[in-house]
Amino acid sequence: MRGGGFAWMLTRCYVERCCSDSQIDSKMGSGAFVYALLNSEIVNCYSQNEFECEPTQGFEPWHSVIRVVRYSKINNFYYSGNIINYIVGALEDSEIGNFHCLKNKKLAEKLIYLDRGEMPSSIDITIYDSKEEMYSIAEKLNNGLFEEVWVNQDNDLPKFKIA
């Protein structure tokens, strides 16, 4: 019923160079990459999950890339799936940097649904109107890294550089 494309919950984890590319069938609110990120860090990852969901008993579920982010960091990440309402559902004392997201028909103007943090969260999110605009973002994702992690693809979204 609820879920995440990559994982349900990450607690005290460090996740690097991971991706999630699948179909998610969720009757309730879900996270396209992770439902909950707690005291963790996600670096150089992406999600291309597509949601397939039908409203249940008049309830229209809302989806986010990550539903709950608490005391965590996300850096060099992109999302290019079909339906999300928010980037993050609930944010608390966290950092989101160099995050790139495809706009869709449901994405709200308010990208973070609720910020509960007592400390101000740092947020750097770029929204793109079309997938084609995201084809050349590897340079942005590599910015500030010691080595090149991302490479642009011809007529496709960036992928990880193979060593």
PDB file of C-alpha atoms in Angstrom:
ATOM      1  CA  MET A   1       0.000   0.000   0.000  1.00  0.00           C
ATOM      2  CA  ARG A   2       2.796   2.464   0.888  1.00  0.00           C
ATOM      3  CA  GLY A   3       6.302   2.268  -0.314  1.00  0.00           C
ATOM      4  CA  GLY A   4       9.451   3.640  -1.734  1.00  0.00           C
ATOM      5  CA  GLY A   5      11.092   2.946  -5.061  1.00  0.00           C
ATOM      6  CA  PHE A   6      14.542   2.242  -3.589  1.00  0.00           C
ATOM      7  CA  ALA A   7      13.771   1.608   0.080  1.00  0.00           C
ATOM      8  CA  TRP A   8      11.041   2.058   2.667  1.00  0.00           C
ATOM      9  CA  MET A   9      13.237   3.597   5.384  1.00  0.00           C
ATOM     10  CA  LEU A  10      16.917   4.446   5.741  1.00  0.00           C
ATOM     11  CA  THR A  11      18.242   5.121   9.230  1.00  0.00           C
ATOM     12  CA  ARG A  12      21.907   5.971   9.922  1.00  0.00           C
ATOM     13  CA  CYS A  13      22.844   5.012   6.357  1.00  0.00           C
ATOM     14  CA  TYR A  14      25.171   6.386   3.733  1.00  0.00           C
ATOM     15  CA  VAL A  15      23.892   5.677   0.209  1.00  0.00           C
ATOM     16  CA  GLU A  16      26.032   6.542  -2.812  1.00  0.00           C
ATOM     17  CA  ARG A  17      25.618   5.895  -6.557  1.00  0.00           C
ATOM     18  CA  CYS A  18      22.278   4.138  -6.279  1.00  0.00           C
ATOM     19  CA  CYS A  19      19.276   4.395  -8.509  1.00  0.00           C
ATOM     20  CA  SER A  20      15.681   3.338  -8.582  1.00  0.00           C
ATOM     21  CA  ASP A  21      13.829   2.784 -11.841  1.00  0.00           C
ATOM     22  CA  SER A  22      10.534   0.932 -11.511  1.00  0.00           C
ATOM     23  CA  GLN A  23       6.742   1.103 -11.357  1.00  0.00           C
ATOM     24  CA  ILE A  24       5.160   1.879  -7.975  1.00  0.00           C
ATOM     25  CA  ASP A  25       1.541   0.935  -7.330  1.00  0.00           C
ATOM     26  CA  SER A  26       0.510   2.755  -4.183  1.00  0.00           C
ATOM     27  CA  LYS A  27      -2.956   3.271  -2.785  1.00  0.00           C
ATOM     28  CA  MET A  28      -1.560   5.596  -0.117  1.00  0.00           C
ATOM     29  CA  GLY A  29       1.115   8.295  -0.077  1.00  0.00           C
ATOM     30  CA  SER A  30       4.554   7.052  -1.069  1.00  0.00           C
ATOM     31  CA  GLY A  31       8.107   8.122  -1.684  1.00  0.00           C
ATOM     32  CA  ALA A  32       9.443   7.671  -5.214  1.00  0.00           C
ATOM     33  CA  PHE A  33      12.957   7.021  -3.867  1.00  0.00           C
ATOM     34  CA  VAL A  34      12.621   6.516  -0.105  1.00  0.00           C
ATOM     35  CA  TYR A  35       9.653   6.875   2.219  1.00  0.00           C
ATOM     36  CA  ALA A  36      11.730   7.979   5.239  1.00  0.00           C
ATOM     37  CA  LEU A  37      15.326   9.191   5.509  1.00  0.00           C
ATOM     38  CA  LEU A  38      16.516   9.527   9.112  1.00  0.00           C
ATOM     39  CA  ASN A  39      20.046  10.534  10.216  1.00  0.00           C
ATOM     40  CA  SER A  40      21.343   9.455   6.809  1.00  0.00           C
ATOM     41  CA  GLU A  41      23.015  10.754   3.683  1.00  0.00           C
ATOM     42  CA  ILE A  42      22.184  10.193   0.008  1.00  0.00           C
ATOM     43  CA  VAL A  43      24.868  11.232  -2.493  1.00  0.00           C
ATOM     44  CA  ASN A  44      24.975  10.887  -6.295  1.00  0.00           C
ATOM     45  CA  CYS A  45      21.711   8.992  -6.736  1.00  0.00           C
ATOM     46  CA  TYR A  46      18.643   9.215  -8.970  1.00  0.00           C
ATOM     47  CA  SER A  47      15.078   7.976  -9.233  1.00  0.00           C
ATOM     48  CA  GLN A  48      13.034   7.485 -12.389  1.00  0.00           C
ATOM     49  CA  ASN A  49      10.073   5.721 -10.809  1.00  0.00           C
ATOM     50  CA  GLU A  50       6.629   5.945 -12.317  1.00  0.00           C
ATOM     51  CA  PHE A  51       3.515   5.818 -10.130  1.00  0.00           C
ATOM     52  CA  GLU A  52       0.494   3.772 -11.101  1.00  0.00           C
ATOM     53  CA  CYS A  53      -2.275   4.389  -8.633  1.00  0.00           C
ATOM     54  CA  GLU A  54      -6.013   4.604  -8.588  1.00  0.00           C
ATOM     55  CA  PRO A  55      -7.739   6.622  -5.878  1.00  0.00           C
ATOM     56  CA  THR A  56      -9.227   4.349  -3.214  1.00  0.00           C
ATOM     57  CA  GLN A  57     -12.663   5.174  -1.782  1.00  0.00           C
ATOM     58  CA  GLY A  58     -12.367   8.793  -2.855  1.00  0.00           C
ATOM     59  CA  PHE A  59      -8.909   9.190  -1.271  1.00  0.00           C
ATOM     60  CA  GLU A  60      -6.370  10.705  -3.666  1.00  0.00           C
ATOM     61  CA  PRO A  61      -2.881   9.685  -2.462  1.00  0.00           C
ATOM     62  CA  TRP A  62      -0.072  12.199  -2.687  1.00  0.00           C
ATOM     63  CA  HIS A  63       3.456  11.261  -3.560  1.00  0.00           C
ATOM     64  CA  SER A  64       6.853  12.813  -3.001  1.00  0.00           C
ATOM     65  CA  VAL A  65      10.386  11.870  -3.996  1.00  0.00           C
ATOM     66  CA  ILE A  66      11.176  11.379  -0.307  1.00  0.00           C
ATOM     67  CA  ARG A  67       8.290  11.510   2.137  1.00  0.00           C
ATOM     68  CA  VAL A  68      10.126  12.254   5.410  1.00  0.00           C
ATOM     69  CA  VAL A  69      13.655  13.719   5.764  1.00  0.00           C
ATOM     70  CA  ARG A  70      15.000  14.223   9.303  1.00  0.00           C
ATOM     71  CA  TYR A  71      18.555  15.176  10.296  1.00  0.00           C
ATOM     72  CA  SER A  72      19.825  14.032   6.898  1.00  0.00           C
ATOM     73  CA  LYS A  73      21.638  15.212   3.758  1.00  0.00           C
ATOM     74  CA  ILE A  74      20.792  14.727   0.090  1.00  0.00           C
ATOM     75  CA  ASN A  75      23.307  15.903  -2.500  1.00  0.00           C
ATOM     76  CA  ASN A  76      23.655  15.445  -6.279  1.00  0.00           C
ATOM     77  CA  PHE A  77      20.301  13.796  -6.924  1.00  0.00           C
ATOM     78  CA  TYR A  78      17.738  13.852  -9.728  1.00  0.00           C
ATOM     79  CA  TYR A  79      14.162  12.655 -10.104  1.00  0.00           C
ATOM     80  CA  SER A  80      12.416  12.264 -13.444  1.00  0.00           C
ATOM     81  CA  GLY A  81       9.299  10.186 -12.773  1.00  0.00           C
ATOM     82  CA  ASN A  82       5.723  10.935 -13.699  1.00  0.00           C
ATOM     83  CA  ILE A  83       3.666  12.033 -10.697  1.00  0.00           C
ATOM     84  CA  ILE A  84       4.755  13.697  -7.492  1.00  0.00           C
ATOM     85  CA  ASN A  85       2.999  16.360  -5.467  1.00  0.00           C
ATOM     86  CA  TYR A  86       6.061  17.463  -3.467  1.00  0.00           C
ATOM     87  CA  ILE A  87       9.819  16.927  -3.455  1.00  0.00           C
ATOM     88  CA  VAL A  88       9.742  16.239   0.293  1.00  0.00           C
ATOM     89  CA  GLY A  89       6.672  15.708   2.466  1.00  0.00           C
ATOM     90  CA  ALA A  90       8.161  16.573   5.856  1.00  0.00           C
ATOM     91  CA  LEU A  91      11.609  18.113   6.342  1.00  0.00           C
ATOM     92  CA  GLU A  92      13.412  18.573   9.643  1.00  0.00           C
ATOM     93  CA  ASP A  93      16.901  20.028  10.200  1.00  0.00           C
ATOM     94  CA  SER A  94      18.318  18.657   6.939  1.00  0.00           C
ATOM     95  CA  GLU A  95      20.249  19.700   3.825  1.00  0.00           C
ATOM     96  CA  ILE A  96      19.149  19.225   0.222  1.00  0.00           C
ATOM     97  CA  GLY A  97      21.762  20.306  -2.309  1.00  0.00           C
ATOM     98  CA  ASN A  98      22.145  20.106  -6.077  1.00  0.00           C
ATOM     99  CA  PHE A  99      18.764  18.373  -6.433  1.00  0.00           C
ATOM    100  CA  HIS A 100      17.178  18.321  -9.905  1.00  0.00           C
ATOM    101  CA  CYS A 101      13.545  17.425 -10.535  1.00  0.00           C
ATOM    102  CA  LEU A 102      11.231  17.070 -13.527  1.00  0.00           C
ATOM    103  CA  LYS A 103       8.050  19.130 -13.213  1.00  0.00           C
ATOM    104  CA  ASN A 104       4.799  17.278 -13.735  1.00  0.00           C
ATOM    105  CA  LYS A 105       1.131  18.166 -13.662  1.00  0.00           C
ATOM    106  CA  LYS A 106       0.771  17.542  -9.907  1.00  0.00           C
ATOM    107  CA  LEU A 107       3.947  19.149  -8.574  1.00  0.00           C
ATOM    108  CA  ALA A 108       2.911  21.903  -6.195  1.00  0.00           C
ATOM    109  CA  GLU A 109       4.460  25.365  -6.180  1.00  0.00           C
ATOM    110  CA  LYS A 110       5.453  24.625  -2.593  1.00  0.00           C
ATOM    111  CA  LEU A 111       8.119  21.921  -3.129  1.00  0.00           C
ATOM    112  CA  ILE A 112       8.472  21.030   0.566  1.00  0.00           C
ATOM    113  CA  TYR A 113       5.084  20.257   2.124  1.00  0.00           C
ATOM    114  CA  LEU A 114       6.091  20.878   5.733  1.00  0.00           C
ATOM    115  CA  ASP A 115       9.346  22.068   7.314  1.00  0.00           C
ATOM    116  CA  ARG A 116       9.348  21.108  10.992  1.00  0.00           C
ATOM    117  CA  GLY A 117      12.946  21.911  11.795  1.00  0.00           C
ATOM    118  CA  GLU A 118      14.065  24.111  14.615  1.00  0.00           C
ATOM    119  CA  MET A 119      17.275  24.759  12.660  1.00  0.00           C
ATOM    120  CA  PRO A 120      16.791  26.190   9.163  1.00  0.00           C
ATOM    121  CA  SER A 121      17.163  23.525   6.498  1.00  0.00           C
ATOM    122  CA  SER A 122      19.377  24.228   3.499  1.00  0.00           C
ATOM    123  CA  ILE A 123      17.527  23.658   0.208  1.00  0.00           C
ATOM    124  CA  ASP A 124      18.886  23.862  -3.367  1.00  0.00           C
ATOM    125  CA  ILE A 125      16.361  22.407  -5.854  1.00  0.00           C
ATOM    126  CA  THR A 126      16.119  23.068  -9.605  1.00  0.00           C
ATOM    127  CA  ILE A 127      12.885  22.250 -11.446  1.00  0.00           C
ATOM    128  CA  TYR A 128      12.811  21.417 -15.176  1.00  0.00           C
ATOM    129  CA  ASP A 129       9.788  21.696 -17.460  1.00  0.00           C
ATOM    130  CA  SER A 130      10.838  18.830 -19.737  1.00  0.00           C
ATOM    131  CA  LYS A 131      12.975  15.725 -19.547  1.00  0.00           C
ATOM    132  CA  GLU A 132      15.025  17.007 -22.491  1.00  0.00           C
ATOM    133  CA  GLU A 133      16.169  19.965 -20.357  1.00  0.00           C
ATOM    134  CA  MET A 134      17.689  17.445 -17.929  1.00  0.00           C
ATOM    135  CA  TYR A 135      19.748  15.559 -20.538  1.00  0.00           C
ATOM    136  CA  SER A 136      22.801  17.751 -19.946  1.00  0.00           C
ATOM    137  CA  ILE A 137      22.851  18.128 -16.149  1.00  0.00           C
ATOM    138  CA  ALA A 138      25.890  15.860 -15.571  1.00  0.00           C
ATOM    139  CA  GLU A 139      28.149  18.914 -15.282  1.00  0.00           C
ATOM    140  CA  LYS A 140      25.913  20.349 -12.553  1.00  0.00           C
ATOM    141  CA  LEU A 141      25.832  17.018 -10.704  1.00  0.00           C
ATOM    142  CA  ASN A 142      29.630  16.738 -10.921  1.00  0.00           C
ATOM    143  CA  ASN A 143      30.190  20.291  -9.681  1.00  0.00           C
ATOM    144  CA  GLY A 144      32.417  20.266  -6.602  1.00  0.00           C
ATOM    145  CA  LEU A 145      33.241  16.548  -6.741  1.00  0.00           C
ATOM    146  CA  PHE A 146      36.842  15.280  -6.644  1.00  0.00           C
ATOM    147  CA  GLU A 147      36.221  12.973  -9.604  1.00  0.00           C
ATOM    148  CA  GLU A 148      33.623  12.821 -12.361  1.00  0.00           C
ATOM    149  CA  VAL A 149      30.715  10.619 -11.273  1.00  0.00           C
ATOM    150  CA  TRP A 150      28.072  11.544 -13.862  1.00  0.00           C
ATOM    151  CA  VAL A 151      28.144  11.451 -17.670  1.00  0.00           C
ATOM    152  CA  ASN A 152      25.567  12.808 -20.084  1.00  0.00           C
ATOM    153  CA  GLN A 153      23.916  10.340 -22.466  1.00  0.00           C
ATOM    154  CA  ASP A 154      22.827  11.030 -26.024  1.00  0.00           C
ATOM    155  CA  ASN A 155      19.113  11.868 -25.902  1.00  0.00           C
ATOM    156  CA  ASP A 156      18.734  10.503 -22.380  1.00  0.00           C
ATOM    157  CA  LEU A 157      19.229  11.395 -18.728  1.00  0.00           C
ATOM    158  CA  PRO A 158      22.718  11.272 -17.148  1.00  0.00           C
ATOM    159  CA  LYS A 159      24.050   7.982 -15.796  1.00  0.00           C
ATOM    160  CA  PHE A 160      26.918   7.014 -13.542  1.00  0.00           C
ATOM    161  CA  LYS A 161      30.368   6.980 -15.080  1.00  0.00           C
ATOM    162  CA  ILE A 162      31.734   3.464 -15.286  1.00  0.00           C
ATOM    163  CA  ALA A 163      35.284   3.234 -13.953  1.00  0.00           C
TER     164      ALA A 163
END
